[in-house]
Coordinates of C-alpha atoms in Angstrom, one line a residue:
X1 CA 64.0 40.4 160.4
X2 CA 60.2 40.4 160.8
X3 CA 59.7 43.7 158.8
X4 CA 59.9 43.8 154.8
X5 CA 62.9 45.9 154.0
X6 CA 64.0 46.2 150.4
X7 CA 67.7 46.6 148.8
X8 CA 68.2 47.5 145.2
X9 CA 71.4 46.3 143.0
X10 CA 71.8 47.1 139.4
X11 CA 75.6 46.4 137.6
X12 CA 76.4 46.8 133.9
X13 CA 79.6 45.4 132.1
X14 CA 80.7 46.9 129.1
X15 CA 79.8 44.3 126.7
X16 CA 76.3 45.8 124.6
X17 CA 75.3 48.3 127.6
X18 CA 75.7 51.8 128.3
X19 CA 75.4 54.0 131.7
X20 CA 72.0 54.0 131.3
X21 CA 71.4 50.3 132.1
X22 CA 71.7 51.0 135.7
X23 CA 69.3 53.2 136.2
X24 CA 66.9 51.5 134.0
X25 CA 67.6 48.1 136.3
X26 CA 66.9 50.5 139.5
X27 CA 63.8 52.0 138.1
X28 CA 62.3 48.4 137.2
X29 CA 63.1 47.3 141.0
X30 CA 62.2 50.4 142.7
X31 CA 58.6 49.9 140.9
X32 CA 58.7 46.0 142.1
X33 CA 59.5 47.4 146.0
X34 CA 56.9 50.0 145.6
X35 CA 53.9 47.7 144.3
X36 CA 54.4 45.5 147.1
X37 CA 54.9 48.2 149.9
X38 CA 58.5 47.2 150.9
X39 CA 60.6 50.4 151.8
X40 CA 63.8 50.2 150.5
X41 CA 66.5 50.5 152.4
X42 CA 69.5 50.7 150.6
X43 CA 70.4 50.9 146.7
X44 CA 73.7 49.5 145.5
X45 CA 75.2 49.8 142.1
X46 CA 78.4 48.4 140.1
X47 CA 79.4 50.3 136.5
X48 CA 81.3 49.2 133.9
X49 CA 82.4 46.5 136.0
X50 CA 82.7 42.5 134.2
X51 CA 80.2 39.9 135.9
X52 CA 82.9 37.5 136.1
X53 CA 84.6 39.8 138.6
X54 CA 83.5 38.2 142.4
X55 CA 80.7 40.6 144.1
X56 CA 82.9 41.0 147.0
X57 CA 85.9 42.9 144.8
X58 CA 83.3 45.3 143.5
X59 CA 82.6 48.7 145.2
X60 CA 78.9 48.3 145.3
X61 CA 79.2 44.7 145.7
X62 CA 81.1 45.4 148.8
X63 CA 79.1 47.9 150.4
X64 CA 75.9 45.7 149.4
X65 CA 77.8 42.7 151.8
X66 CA 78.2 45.2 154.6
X67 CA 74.5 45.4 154.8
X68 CA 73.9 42.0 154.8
X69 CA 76.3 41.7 157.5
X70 CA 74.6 44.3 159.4
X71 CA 71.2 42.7 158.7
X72 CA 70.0 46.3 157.4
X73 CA 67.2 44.6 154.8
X74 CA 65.4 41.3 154.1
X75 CA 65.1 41.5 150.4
X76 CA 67.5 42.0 147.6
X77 CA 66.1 43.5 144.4
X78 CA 68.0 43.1 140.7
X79 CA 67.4 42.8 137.2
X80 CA 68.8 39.2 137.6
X81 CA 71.4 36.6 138.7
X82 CA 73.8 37.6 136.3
X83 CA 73.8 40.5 138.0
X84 CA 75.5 39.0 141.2
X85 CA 77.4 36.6 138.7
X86 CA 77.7 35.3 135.2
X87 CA 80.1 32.7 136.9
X88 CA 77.8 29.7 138.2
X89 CA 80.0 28.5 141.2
X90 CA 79.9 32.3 142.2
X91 CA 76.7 33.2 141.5
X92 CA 75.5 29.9 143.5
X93 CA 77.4 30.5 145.8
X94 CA 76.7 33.7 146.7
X95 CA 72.5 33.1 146.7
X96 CA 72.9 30.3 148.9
X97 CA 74.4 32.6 151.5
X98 CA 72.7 35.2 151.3
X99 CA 69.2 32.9 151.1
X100 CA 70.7 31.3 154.5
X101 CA 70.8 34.6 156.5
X102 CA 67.1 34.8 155.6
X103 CA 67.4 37.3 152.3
X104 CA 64.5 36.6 150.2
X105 CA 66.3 37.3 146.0
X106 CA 64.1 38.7 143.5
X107 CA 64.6 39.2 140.1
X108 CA 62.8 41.9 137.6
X109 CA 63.9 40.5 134.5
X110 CA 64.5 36.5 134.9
X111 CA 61.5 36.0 137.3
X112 CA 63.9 34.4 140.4
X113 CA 61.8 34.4 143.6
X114 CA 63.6 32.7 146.5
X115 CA 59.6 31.7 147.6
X116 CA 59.6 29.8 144.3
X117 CA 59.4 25.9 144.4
X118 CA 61.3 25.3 141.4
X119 CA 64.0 28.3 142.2
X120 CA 67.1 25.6 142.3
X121 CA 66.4 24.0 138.8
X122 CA 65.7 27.6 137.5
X123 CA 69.2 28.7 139.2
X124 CA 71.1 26.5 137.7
X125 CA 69.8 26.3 134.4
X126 CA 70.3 30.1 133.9
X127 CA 73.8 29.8 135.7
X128 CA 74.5 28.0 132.9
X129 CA 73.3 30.1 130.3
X130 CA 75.2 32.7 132.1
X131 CA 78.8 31.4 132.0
X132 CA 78.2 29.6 128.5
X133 CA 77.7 33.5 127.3
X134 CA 81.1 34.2 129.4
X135 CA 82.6 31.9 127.5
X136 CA 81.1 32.5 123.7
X137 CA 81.6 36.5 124.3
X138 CA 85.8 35.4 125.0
X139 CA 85.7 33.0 121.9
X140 CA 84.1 35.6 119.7
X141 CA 86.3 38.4 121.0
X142 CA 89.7 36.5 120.4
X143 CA 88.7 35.1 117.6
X144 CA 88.1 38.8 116.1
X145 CA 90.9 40.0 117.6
X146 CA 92.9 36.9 115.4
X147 CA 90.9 37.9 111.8
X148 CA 92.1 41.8 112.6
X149 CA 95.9 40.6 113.4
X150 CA 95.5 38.7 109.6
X151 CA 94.3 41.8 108.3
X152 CA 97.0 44.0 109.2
X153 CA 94.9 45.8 111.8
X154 CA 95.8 46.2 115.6
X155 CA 94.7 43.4 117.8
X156 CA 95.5 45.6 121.0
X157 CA 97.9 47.1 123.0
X158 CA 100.6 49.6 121.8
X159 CA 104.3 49.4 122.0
X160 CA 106.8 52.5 122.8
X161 CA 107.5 53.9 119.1
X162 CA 104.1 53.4 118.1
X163 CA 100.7 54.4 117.3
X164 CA 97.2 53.3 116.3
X165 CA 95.3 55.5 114.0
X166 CA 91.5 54.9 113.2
X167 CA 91.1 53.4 109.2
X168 CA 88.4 51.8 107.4
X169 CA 87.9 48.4 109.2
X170 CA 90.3 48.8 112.4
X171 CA 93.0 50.5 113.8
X172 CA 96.4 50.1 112.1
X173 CA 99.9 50.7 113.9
X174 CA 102.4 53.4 112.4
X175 CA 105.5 54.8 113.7
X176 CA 105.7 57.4 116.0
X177 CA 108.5 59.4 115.2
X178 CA 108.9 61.2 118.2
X179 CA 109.1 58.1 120.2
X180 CA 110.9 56.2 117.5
X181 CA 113.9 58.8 117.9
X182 CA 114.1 57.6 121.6
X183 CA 114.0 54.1 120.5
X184 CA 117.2 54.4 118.3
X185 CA 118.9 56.3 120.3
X186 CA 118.1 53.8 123.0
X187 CA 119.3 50.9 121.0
X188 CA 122.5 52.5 119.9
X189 CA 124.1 53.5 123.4
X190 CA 123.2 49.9 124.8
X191 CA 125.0 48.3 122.2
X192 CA 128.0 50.9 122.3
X193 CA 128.4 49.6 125.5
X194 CA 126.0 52.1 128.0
X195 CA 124.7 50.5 130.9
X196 CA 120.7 50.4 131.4
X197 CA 120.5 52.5 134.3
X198 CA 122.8 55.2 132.8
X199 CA 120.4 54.9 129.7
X200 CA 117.4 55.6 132.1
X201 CA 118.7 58.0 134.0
X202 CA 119.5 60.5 131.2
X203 CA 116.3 59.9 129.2
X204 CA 114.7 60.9 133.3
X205 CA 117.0 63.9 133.4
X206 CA 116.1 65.1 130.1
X207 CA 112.4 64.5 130.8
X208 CA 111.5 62.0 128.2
X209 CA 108.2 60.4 129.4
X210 CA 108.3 56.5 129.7
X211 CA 105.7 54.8 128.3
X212 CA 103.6 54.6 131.1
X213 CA 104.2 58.6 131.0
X214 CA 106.0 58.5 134.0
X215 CA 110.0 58.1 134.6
X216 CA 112.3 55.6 133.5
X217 CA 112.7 52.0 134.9
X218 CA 115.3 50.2 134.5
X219 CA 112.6 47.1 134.1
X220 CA 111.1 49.1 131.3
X221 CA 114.2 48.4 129.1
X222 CA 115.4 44.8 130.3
X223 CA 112.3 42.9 130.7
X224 CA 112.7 39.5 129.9
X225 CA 115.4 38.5 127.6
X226 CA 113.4 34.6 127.4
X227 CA 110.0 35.8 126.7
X228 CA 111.0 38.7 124.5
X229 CA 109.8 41.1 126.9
X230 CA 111.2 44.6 127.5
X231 CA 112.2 47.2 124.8
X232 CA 115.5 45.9 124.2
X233 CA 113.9 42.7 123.3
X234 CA 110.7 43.8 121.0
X235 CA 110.7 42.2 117.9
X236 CA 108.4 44.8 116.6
X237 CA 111.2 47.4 116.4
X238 CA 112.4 45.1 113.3
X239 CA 109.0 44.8 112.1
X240 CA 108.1 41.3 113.0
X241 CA 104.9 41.7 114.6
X242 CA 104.2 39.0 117.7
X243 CA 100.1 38.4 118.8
X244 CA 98.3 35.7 120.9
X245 CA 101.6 35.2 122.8
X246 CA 100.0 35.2 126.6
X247 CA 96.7 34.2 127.9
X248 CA 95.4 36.3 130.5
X249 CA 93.7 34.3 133.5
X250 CA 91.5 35.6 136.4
X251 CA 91.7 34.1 140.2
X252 CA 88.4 32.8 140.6
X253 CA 89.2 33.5 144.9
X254 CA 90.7 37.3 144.0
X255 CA 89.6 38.5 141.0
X256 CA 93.3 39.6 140.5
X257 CA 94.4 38.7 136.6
X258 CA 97.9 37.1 135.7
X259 CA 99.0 35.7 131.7
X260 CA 100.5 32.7 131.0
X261 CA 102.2 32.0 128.5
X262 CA 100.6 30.4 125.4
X263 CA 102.2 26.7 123.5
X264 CA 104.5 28.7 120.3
X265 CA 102.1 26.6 117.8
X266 CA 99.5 29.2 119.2
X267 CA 101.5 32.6 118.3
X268 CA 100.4 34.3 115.8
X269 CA 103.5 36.1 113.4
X270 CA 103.2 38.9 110.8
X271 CA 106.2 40.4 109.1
X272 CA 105.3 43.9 108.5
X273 CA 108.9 45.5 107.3
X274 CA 107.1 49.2 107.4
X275 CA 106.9 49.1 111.4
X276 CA 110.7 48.5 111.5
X277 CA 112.8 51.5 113.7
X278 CA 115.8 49.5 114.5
X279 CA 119.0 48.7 111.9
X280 CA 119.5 45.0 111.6
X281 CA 123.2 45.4 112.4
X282 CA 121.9 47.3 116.0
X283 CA 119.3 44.9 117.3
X284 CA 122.3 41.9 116.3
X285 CA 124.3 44.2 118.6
X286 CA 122.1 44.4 121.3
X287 CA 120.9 41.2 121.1
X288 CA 124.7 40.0 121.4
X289 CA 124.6 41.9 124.9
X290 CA 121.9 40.7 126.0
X291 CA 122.9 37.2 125.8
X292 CA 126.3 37.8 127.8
X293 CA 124.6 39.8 129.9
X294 CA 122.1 36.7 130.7
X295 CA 125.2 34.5 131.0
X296 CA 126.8 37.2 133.6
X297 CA 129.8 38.1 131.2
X298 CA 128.9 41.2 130.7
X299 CA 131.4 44.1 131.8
X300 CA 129.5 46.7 131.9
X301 CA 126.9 44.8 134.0
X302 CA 129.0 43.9 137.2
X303 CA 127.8 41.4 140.0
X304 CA 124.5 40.0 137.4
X305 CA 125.8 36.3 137.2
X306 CA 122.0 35.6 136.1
X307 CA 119.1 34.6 137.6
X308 CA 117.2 37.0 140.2
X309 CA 119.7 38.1 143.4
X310 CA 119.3 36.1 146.5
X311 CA 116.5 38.4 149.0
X312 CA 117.8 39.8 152.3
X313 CA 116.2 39.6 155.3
X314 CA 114.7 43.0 154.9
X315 CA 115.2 44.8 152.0
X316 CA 111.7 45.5 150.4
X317 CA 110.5 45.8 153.6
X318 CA 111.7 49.4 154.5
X319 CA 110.9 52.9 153.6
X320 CA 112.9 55.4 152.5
X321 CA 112.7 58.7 154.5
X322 CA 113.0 60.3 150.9
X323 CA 110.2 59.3 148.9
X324 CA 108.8 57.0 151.2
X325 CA 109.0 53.8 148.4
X326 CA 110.5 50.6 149.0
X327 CA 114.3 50.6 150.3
X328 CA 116.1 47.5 148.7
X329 CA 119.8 45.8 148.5
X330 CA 121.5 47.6 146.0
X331 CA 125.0 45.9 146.3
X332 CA 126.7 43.7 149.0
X333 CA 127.4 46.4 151.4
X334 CA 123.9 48.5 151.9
X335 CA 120.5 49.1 151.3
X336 CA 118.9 52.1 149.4
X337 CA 116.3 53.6 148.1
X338 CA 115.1 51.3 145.0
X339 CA 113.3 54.3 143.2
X340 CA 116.8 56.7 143.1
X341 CA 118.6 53.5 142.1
X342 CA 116.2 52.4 139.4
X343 CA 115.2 56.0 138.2
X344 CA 117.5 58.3 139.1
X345 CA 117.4 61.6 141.4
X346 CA 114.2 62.8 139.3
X347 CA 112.3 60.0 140.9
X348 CA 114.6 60.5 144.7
X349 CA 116.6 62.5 145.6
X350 CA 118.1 60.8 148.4
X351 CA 121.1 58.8 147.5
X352 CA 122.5 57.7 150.6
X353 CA 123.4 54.0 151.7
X354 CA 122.6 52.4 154.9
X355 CA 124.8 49.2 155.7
X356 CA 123.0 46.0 155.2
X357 CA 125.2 44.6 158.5
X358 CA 124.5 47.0 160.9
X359 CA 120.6 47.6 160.0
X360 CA 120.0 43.5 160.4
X361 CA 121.8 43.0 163.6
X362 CA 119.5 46.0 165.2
X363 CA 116.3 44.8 163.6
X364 CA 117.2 41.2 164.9
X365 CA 118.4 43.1 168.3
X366 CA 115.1 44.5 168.8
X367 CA 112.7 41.1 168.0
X368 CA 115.1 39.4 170.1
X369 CA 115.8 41.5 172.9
X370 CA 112.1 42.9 173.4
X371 CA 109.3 41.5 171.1
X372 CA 110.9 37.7 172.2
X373 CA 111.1 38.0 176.1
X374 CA 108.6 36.6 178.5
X375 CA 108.0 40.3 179.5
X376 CA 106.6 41.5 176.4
X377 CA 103.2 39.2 177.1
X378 CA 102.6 40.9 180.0
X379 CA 103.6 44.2 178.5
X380 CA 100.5 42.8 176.2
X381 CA 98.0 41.8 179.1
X382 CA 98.3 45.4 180.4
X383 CA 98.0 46.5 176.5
X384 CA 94.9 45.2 176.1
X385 CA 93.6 46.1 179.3
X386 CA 94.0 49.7 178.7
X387 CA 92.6 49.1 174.8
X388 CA 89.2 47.4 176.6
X389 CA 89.1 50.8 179.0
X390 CA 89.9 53.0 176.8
X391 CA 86.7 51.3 174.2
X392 CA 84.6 50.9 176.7
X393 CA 85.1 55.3 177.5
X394 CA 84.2 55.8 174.0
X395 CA 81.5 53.2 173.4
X396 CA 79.3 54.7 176.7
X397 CA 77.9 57.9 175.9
X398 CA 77.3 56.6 172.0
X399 CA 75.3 52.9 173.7
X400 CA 73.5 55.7 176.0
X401 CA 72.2 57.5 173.0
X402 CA 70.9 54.9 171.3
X403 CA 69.1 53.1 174.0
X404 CA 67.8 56.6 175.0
X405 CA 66.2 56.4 171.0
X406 CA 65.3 52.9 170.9
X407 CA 63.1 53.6 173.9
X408 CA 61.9 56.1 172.2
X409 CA 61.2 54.8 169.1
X410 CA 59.0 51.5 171.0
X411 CA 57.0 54.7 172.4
X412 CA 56.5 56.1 169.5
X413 CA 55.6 52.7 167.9
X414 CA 52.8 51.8 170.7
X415 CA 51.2 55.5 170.1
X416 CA 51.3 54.6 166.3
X417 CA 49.4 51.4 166.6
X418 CA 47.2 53.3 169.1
X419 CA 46.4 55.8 166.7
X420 CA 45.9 52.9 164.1
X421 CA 43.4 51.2 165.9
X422 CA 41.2 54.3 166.9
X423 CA 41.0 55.8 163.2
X424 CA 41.5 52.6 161.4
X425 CA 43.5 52.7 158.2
X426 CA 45.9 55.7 157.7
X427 CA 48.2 55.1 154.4
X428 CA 50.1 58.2 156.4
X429 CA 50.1 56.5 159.8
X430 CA 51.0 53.2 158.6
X431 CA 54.5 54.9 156.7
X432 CA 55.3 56.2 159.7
X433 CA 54.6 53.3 161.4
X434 CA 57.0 51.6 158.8
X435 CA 59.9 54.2 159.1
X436 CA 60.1 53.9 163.1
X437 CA 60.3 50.1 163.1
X438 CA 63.1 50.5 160.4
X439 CA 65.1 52.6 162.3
X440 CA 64.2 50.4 165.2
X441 CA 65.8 47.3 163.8
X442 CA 68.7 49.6 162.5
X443 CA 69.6 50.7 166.1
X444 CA 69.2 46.9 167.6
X445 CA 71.9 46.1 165.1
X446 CA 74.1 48.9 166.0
X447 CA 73.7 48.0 169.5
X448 CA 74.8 44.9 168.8
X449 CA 77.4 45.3 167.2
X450 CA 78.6 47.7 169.8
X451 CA 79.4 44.8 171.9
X452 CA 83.2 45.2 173.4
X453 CA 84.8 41.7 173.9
X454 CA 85.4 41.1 177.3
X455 CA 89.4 41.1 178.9
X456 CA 88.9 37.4 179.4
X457 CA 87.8 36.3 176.1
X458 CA 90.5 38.9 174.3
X459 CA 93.7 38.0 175.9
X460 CA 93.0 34.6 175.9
X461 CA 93.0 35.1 171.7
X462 CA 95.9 37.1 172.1
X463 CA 98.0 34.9 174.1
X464 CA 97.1 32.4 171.6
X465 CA 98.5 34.2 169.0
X466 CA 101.4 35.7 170.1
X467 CA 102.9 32.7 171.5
X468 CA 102.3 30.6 168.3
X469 CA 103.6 34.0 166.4
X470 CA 106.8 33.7 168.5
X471 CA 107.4 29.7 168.2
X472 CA 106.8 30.5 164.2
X473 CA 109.6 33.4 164.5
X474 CA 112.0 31.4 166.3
X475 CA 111.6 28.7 164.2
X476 CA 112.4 30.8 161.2
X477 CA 115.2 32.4 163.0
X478 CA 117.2 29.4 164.0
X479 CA 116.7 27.2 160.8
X480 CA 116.8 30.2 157.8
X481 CA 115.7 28.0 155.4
X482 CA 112.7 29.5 154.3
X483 CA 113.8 33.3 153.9
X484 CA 110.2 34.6 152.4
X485 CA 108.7 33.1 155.3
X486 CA 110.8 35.0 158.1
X487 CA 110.4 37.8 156.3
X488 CA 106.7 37.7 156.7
X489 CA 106.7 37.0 159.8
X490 CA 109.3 40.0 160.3
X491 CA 106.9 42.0 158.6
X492 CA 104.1 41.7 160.9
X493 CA 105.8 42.2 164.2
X494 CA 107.8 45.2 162.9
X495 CA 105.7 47.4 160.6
X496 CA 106.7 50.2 158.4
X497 CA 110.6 51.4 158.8
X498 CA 112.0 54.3 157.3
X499 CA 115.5 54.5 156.9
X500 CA 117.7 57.5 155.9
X501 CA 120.5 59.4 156.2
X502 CA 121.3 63.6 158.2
X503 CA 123.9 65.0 159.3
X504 CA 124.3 62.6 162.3
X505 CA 124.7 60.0 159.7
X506 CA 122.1 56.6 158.5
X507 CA 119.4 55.8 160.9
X508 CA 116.1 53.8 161.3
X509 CA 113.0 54.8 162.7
X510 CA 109.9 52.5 163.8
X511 CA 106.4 53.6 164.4
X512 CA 104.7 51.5 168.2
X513 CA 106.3 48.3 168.3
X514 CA 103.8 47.3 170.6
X515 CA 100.6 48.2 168.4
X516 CA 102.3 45.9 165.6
X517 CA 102.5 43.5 168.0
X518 CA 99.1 43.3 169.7
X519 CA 97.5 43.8 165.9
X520 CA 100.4 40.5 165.0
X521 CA 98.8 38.6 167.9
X522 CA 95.6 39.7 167.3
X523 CA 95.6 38.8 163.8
X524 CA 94.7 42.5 163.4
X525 CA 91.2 41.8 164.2
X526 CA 91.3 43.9 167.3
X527 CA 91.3 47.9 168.4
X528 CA 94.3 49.7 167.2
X529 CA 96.3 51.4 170.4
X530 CA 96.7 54.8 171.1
X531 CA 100.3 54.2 172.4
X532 CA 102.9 51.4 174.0
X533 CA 103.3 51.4 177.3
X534 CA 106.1 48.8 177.4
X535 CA 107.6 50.1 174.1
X536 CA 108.3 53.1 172.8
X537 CA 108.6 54.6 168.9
X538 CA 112.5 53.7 168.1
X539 CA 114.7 55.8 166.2
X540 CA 118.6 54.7 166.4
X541 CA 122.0 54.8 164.1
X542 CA 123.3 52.8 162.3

């Protein structure tokens, strides 16, 4: 991009800054962009949002890639590095692509000029002032969090039953009575002998919110018998307080957060007697229970033999025609909604079963009998050729317009110089001048990308795709010995189905199979149909 063209970027976390940071940042690198005549293009912000989180998860970090991609501006403006990242692999990671597309970096605050000679060294040395801060702002944080455990103060998070009231140096846990009634009442049917989901399913009926403030789960109450998770299993309901248990760790690829659990040398234990809720003689009860019901001797639990249930080939893959949540095995004969199982009528109302047996063999039926024969890659071929019409319709009054405006804008460019070099300097002209060329570029790019692949180049993809797609399918199919994968691959070619039950009895009802298909083969990088010509939306009983 010969033209200067400026994009701003500001983020604040939460650690020491306020709201305001942001448009502070913005206001120092609007001033840099103005002082040196760049027109800025685009302005980009992330709030209350960690640096250790990658650019790309971040609203504004996402939206600031998408014009890098589209090649809308030649410099990025921030405060700093840590801005992109406080990370050093991501942060030097992410300048080194962006400085290869051409993107000159600037930086208000830490002085960063991609035109620098000593940029790398100065990279790198304030990467790693960057994550060492990371690091020492965790330390310091769970180390306070440890000195207000010792002191009888909350260390965070709340369990059901409790509260945290503001006092003179922290927050300290009581008892919330209201909840705590629940609590008992909850520990005393289980160990009288109620099952879990008839516990859930009355406190739903009668409207108790759940923790969460939402129904029941049966999940809620069970947790993890091992890890003391669950309410049946919180120690704190006898007044032993637990802290420092789990670790929380990010995915440096996804930014998505998962705990693990911490050595027991680590845990940190308070006996605090006033927090208890639960009778000794109760939690012995239910704690009794719990262990049979582990070791699948429990009556009132029938068919748990421990251990998670072995998946089927679909359930969690369907809908319910109810509710429209996940439709799952609920016993050896059928399938059903997961959210009327596991939360009763308040959550669904629908009820009804549809027969494990009979769903599979049609879901199999159809991959087999259609999605598998030789005739359904020529059903694609044609597919794709009426996709590549149909685009190509669209695309050619819009690639009209804009060539119509990028000829005008060259006009309109060559009078502007014209005018330039007949009255000289014009601070009025030359913005103009500035604005048309920037528009210019913005409608080459557009153009560009309105580029529609040709039938050649697409079906050769396609047919790439699909026939690896089926060799993986029929692989999975004959051998069954990696049920997650066939169900993944299941997934793809067959989409969303909704299962139900009228008066006509259980059925199951599939969008296109041949858009999930082409988008399968495609590896959903390619236009979305308008309608199958070889298949047609499927609807039978069961």
């Amino acid at each position: 991009m010969s033209t200067s063209i400026a994009c701003l970027y500001a983020r604040y976390s939460t650690d020491k800054q306020r709201e305001t940071s942001v448009e502070d940042q913005l206001r120092e690198a609007q001033a840099r962009a103005q002082r040196e005549g760049w027109p800025v293009t685009a302005v980009h912000s992330d709030e209350g949002i960690s640096g250790s989180i990658p650019v790309a998860l971040r609203p504004g970090g996402k939206a600031l890639l998408a014009d890098v991609l589209a090649g809308r501006f030649s410099i990025l403006i921030l405060e700093g590095l840590d801005r992109l990242s406080r990370e050093i692999s991501e942060a030097e990671g992410m300048v080194k692509r962006l400085e290869h597309r051409g993107i000159r970096i600037i930086g208000t605050a830490d002085g960063y000029d991609s035109n620098a000679s000593g940029r790398k060294v100065m990279r790198i040395a304030r990467g790693l002032v960057n994550e060492l801060y990371l690091d020492d702002l965790r330390e310091k944080t769970h180390r306070g969090l440890a000195g207000q455990m010792a002191r009888g103060f909350s260390a965070g998070g709340k369990s059901y039953g409790y509260k945290t009231v503001e006092v003179t140096g922290g927050r300290r846990v009581e008892i919330d009575e209201e909840q705590a009634q629940h609590v008992r009442s909850i520990f005393a049917r289980y160990a009288a002998g109620d099952s879990v989901r008839s516990i859930i399913l009355d406190l739903n009926a009668r409207g108790v919110p759940s923790p969460r403030g939402r129904s029941w789960a049966a999940s809620a109450l069970k947790g993890d018998t091992t890890k003391g998770l669950g309410l049946l299993s919180n120690e704190l309901y006898i007044g032993r307080m637990r802290w420092n248990r789990r670790q929380w760790l990010k995915c440096p690829d996804t930014g998505a957060r998962r705990y693990v659990e911490r050595p027991e040398n680590e845990w940190q234990v308070r006996e605090a007697p006033e927090l208890r809720i639960v009778d000794q003689e109760v939690w012995d009860a239910v704690r009794a229970r719990s262990t049979k019901r582990a070791a699948g001797t429990d009556k009132a639990a029938p068919g748990r033999k421990g251990g998670r249930p072995a998946k089927t080939l679909f359930g969690g893959l369907l809908r319910c025609a109810g509710c429209g949540g996940r439709v799952v095995a609920i016993n050896a004969w059928g399938y059903g909604c997961s959210a009327h199982h596991d939360r009763g009528p308040t959550a669904c109302a629908s009820a009804a079963l549809v027969p494990r047996a009979g769903l599979d063999t049609r879901l199999l039926g159809l991959v087999r009998d259609e999605l598998m024969q030789p005739t359904a890659l020529a059903i694609l071929e044609a597919e794709v050729q009426t996709t590549l019409n149909q685009a190509t319709a669209n695309q050619a009054s819009e690639t009209q317009s804009l060539k119509e405006r990028e000829a005008a804008l060259h006009k309109e460019i060559d009078n502007l110089v014209q005018s330039l070099a007949l009255v000289g300097a014009s601070a009025a002209i030359a913005a103009r001048l500035q604005a048309t060329e920037t528009e210019l570029v913005s409608i080459k790019q557009r153009l560009k990308a309105a580029a529609v692949p040709t039938a050649q180049d697409l079906m050769r993809d396609v047919a790439a795709h699909y026939k690896q797609l089926m060799l993986d399918l029929r692989s999975a199919l004959d051998k069954e010995t990696d049920r997650e994968r066939t169900r993944r691959l299941l997934a793809d070619l067959l989409g969303e189905v909704i299962v139900g039950r009228d008066e006509d009895g259980a059925y199951a009802d599939l969008a296109d199979p041949a858009t999930r298909l082409l988008s399968a083969a495609s590896g959903g990088t390619y236009i979305t149909l308008v309608a199958g010509a070889g298949f047609e939306p499927t609807t039978f009983g069961l």
